[in-house]
mmCIF file of C-alpha atoms in Angstrom:
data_model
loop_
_atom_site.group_PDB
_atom_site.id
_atom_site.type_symbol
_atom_site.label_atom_id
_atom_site.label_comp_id
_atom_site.label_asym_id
_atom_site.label_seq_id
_atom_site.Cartn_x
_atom_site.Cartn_y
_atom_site.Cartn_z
ATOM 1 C CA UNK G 769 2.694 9.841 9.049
ATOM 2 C CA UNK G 770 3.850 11.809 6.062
ATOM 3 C CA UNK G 771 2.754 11.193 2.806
ATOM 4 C CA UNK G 772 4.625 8.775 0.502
ATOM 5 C CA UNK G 773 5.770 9.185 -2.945
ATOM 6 C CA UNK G 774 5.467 6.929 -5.813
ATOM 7 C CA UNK G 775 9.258 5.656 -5.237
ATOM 8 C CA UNK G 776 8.853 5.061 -1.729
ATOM 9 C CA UNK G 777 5.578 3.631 -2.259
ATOM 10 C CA UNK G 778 6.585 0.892 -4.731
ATOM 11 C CA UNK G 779 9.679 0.367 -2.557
ATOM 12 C CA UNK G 780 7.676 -0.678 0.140
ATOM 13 C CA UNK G 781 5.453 -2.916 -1.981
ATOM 14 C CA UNK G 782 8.670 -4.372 -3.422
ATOM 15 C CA UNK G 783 10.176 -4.824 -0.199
ATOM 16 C CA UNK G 784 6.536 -6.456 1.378
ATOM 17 C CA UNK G 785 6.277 -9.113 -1.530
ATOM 18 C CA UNK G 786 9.811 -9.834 -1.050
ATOM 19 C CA UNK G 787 9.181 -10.521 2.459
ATOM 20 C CA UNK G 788 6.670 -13.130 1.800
ATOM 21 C CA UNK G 789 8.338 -14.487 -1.562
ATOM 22 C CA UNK G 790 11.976 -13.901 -0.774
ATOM 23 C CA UNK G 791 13.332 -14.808 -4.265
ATOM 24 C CA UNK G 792 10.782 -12.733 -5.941
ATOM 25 C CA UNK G 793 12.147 -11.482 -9.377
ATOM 26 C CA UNK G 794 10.943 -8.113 -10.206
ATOM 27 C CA UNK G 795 12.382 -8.379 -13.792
ATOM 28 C CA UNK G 796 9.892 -10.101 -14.821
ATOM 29 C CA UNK G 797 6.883 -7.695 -13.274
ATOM 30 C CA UNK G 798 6.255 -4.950 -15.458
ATOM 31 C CA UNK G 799 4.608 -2.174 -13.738
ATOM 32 C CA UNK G 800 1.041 -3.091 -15.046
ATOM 33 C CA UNK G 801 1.740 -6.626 -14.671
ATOM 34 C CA UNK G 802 -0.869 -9.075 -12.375
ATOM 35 C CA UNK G 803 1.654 -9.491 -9.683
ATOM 36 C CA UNK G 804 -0.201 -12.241 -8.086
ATOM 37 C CA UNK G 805 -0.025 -14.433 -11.363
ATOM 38 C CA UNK G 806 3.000 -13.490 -12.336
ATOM 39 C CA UNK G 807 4.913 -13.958 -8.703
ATOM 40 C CA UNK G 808 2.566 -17.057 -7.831
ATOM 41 C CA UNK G 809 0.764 -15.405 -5.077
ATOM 42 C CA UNK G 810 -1.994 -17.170 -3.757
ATOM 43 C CA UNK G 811 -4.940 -15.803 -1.508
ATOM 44 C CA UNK G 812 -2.786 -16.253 2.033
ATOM 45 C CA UNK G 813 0.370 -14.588 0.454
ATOM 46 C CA UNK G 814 -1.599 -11.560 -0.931
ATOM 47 C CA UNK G 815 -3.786 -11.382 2.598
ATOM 48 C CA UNK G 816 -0.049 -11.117 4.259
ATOM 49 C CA UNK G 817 1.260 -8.760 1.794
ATOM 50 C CA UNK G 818 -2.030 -6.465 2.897
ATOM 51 C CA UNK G 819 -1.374 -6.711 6.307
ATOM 52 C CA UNK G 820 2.455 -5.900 5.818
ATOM 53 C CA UNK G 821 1.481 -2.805 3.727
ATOM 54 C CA UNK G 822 -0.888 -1.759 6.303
ATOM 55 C CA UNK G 823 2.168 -2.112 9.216
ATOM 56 C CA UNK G 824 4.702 -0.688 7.127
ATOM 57 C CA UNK G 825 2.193 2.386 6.317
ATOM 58 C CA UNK G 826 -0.145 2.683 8.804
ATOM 59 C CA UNK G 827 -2.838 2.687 6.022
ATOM 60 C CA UNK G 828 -6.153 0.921 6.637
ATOM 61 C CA UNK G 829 -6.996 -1.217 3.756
ATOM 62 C CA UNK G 830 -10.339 -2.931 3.628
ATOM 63 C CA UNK G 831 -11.673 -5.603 1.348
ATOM 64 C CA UNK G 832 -13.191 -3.364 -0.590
ATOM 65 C CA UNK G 833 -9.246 -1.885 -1.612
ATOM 66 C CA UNK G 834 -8.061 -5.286 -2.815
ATOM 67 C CA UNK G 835 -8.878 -4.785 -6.183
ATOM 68 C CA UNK G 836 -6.059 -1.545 -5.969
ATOM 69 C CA UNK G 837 -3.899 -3.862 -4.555
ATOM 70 C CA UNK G 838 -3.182 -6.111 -7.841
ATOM 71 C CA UNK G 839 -0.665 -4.376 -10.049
ATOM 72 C CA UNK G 840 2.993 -2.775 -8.868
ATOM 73 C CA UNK G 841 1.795 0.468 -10.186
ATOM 74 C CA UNK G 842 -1.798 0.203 -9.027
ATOM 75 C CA UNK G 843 -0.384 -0.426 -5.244
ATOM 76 C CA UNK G 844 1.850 2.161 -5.652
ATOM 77 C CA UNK G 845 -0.861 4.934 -6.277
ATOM 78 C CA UNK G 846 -3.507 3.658 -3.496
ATOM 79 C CA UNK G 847 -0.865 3.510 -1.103
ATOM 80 C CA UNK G 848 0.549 7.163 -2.224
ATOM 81 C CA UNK G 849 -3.288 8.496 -2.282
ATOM 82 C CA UNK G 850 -4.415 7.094 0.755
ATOM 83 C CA UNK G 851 -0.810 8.446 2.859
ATOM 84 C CA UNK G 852 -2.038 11.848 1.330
ATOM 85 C CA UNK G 853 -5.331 11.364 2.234
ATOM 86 C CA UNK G 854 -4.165 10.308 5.514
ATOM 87 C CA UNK G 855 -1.783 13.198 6.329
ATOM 88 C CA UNK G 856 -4.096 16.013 5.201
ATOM 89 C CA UNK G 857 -6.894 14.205 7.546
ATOM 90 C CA UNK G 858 -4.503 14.148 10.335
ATOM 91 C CA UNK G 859 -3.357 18.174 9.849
ATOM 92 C CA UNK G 860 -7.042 18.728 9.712
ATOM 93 C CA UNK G 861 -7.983 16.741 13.170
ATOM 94 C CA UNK G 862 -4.920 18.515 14.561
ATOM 95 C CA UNK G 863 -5.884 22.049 13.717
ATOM 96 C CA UNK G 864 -9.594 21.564 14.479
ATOM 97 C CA UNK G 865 -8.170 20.389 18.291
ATOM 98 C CA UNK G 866 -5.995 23.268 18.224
ATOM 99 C CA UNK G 867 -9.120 25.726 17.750
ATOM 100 C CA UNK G 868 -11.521 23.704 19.813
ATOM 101 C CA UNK G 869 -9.720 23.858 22.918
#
């Protein structure tokens, strides 16, 4: 997977939340807004919204990321962290095999 950036990142947390709450309206989500209060999520919506992030990313994301999870600009850096994080661990594996025959 290569890494995301911030625009693709919040694209696909826009596009996630809009799969679960199709008439979402970002215009009223600022950036550093709750999205959860402000979009009406409740704990099933946000538990699909992980599990679509995860799909759409192939990112893990435990329990213990949730708290990450809860603004538009919060979600947007995990998810661009962990896809760098993810990348550079999968280069690594990749050249380790590649000298380890």
């Amino acid at each position: 997977m290569k890494p995301l950036d911030n625009a693709e990142a919040m694209a696909v947390v826009k596009e996630s939340i809009t799969q679960i709450i199709p008439d979402a309206d970002f215009t009223q989500v600022e950036p550093d807004d709750k999205f959860r209060d402000v979009l009406e999520l409740d704990s099933l919506d946000f538990l699909s919204l992980v599990e679509l992030l995860s799909e759409r990313t192939g990112i893990r994301i435990d329990e213990e990321d949730y708290p990450e999870l809860t603004t538009l600009s919060a979600a947007t850096r995990f998810l661009v962290a962990r896809s760098q994080d993810s990348a550079s661990s999968a280069r690594w594996r990749w050249s380790f095999k590649a000298d380890h025959p």
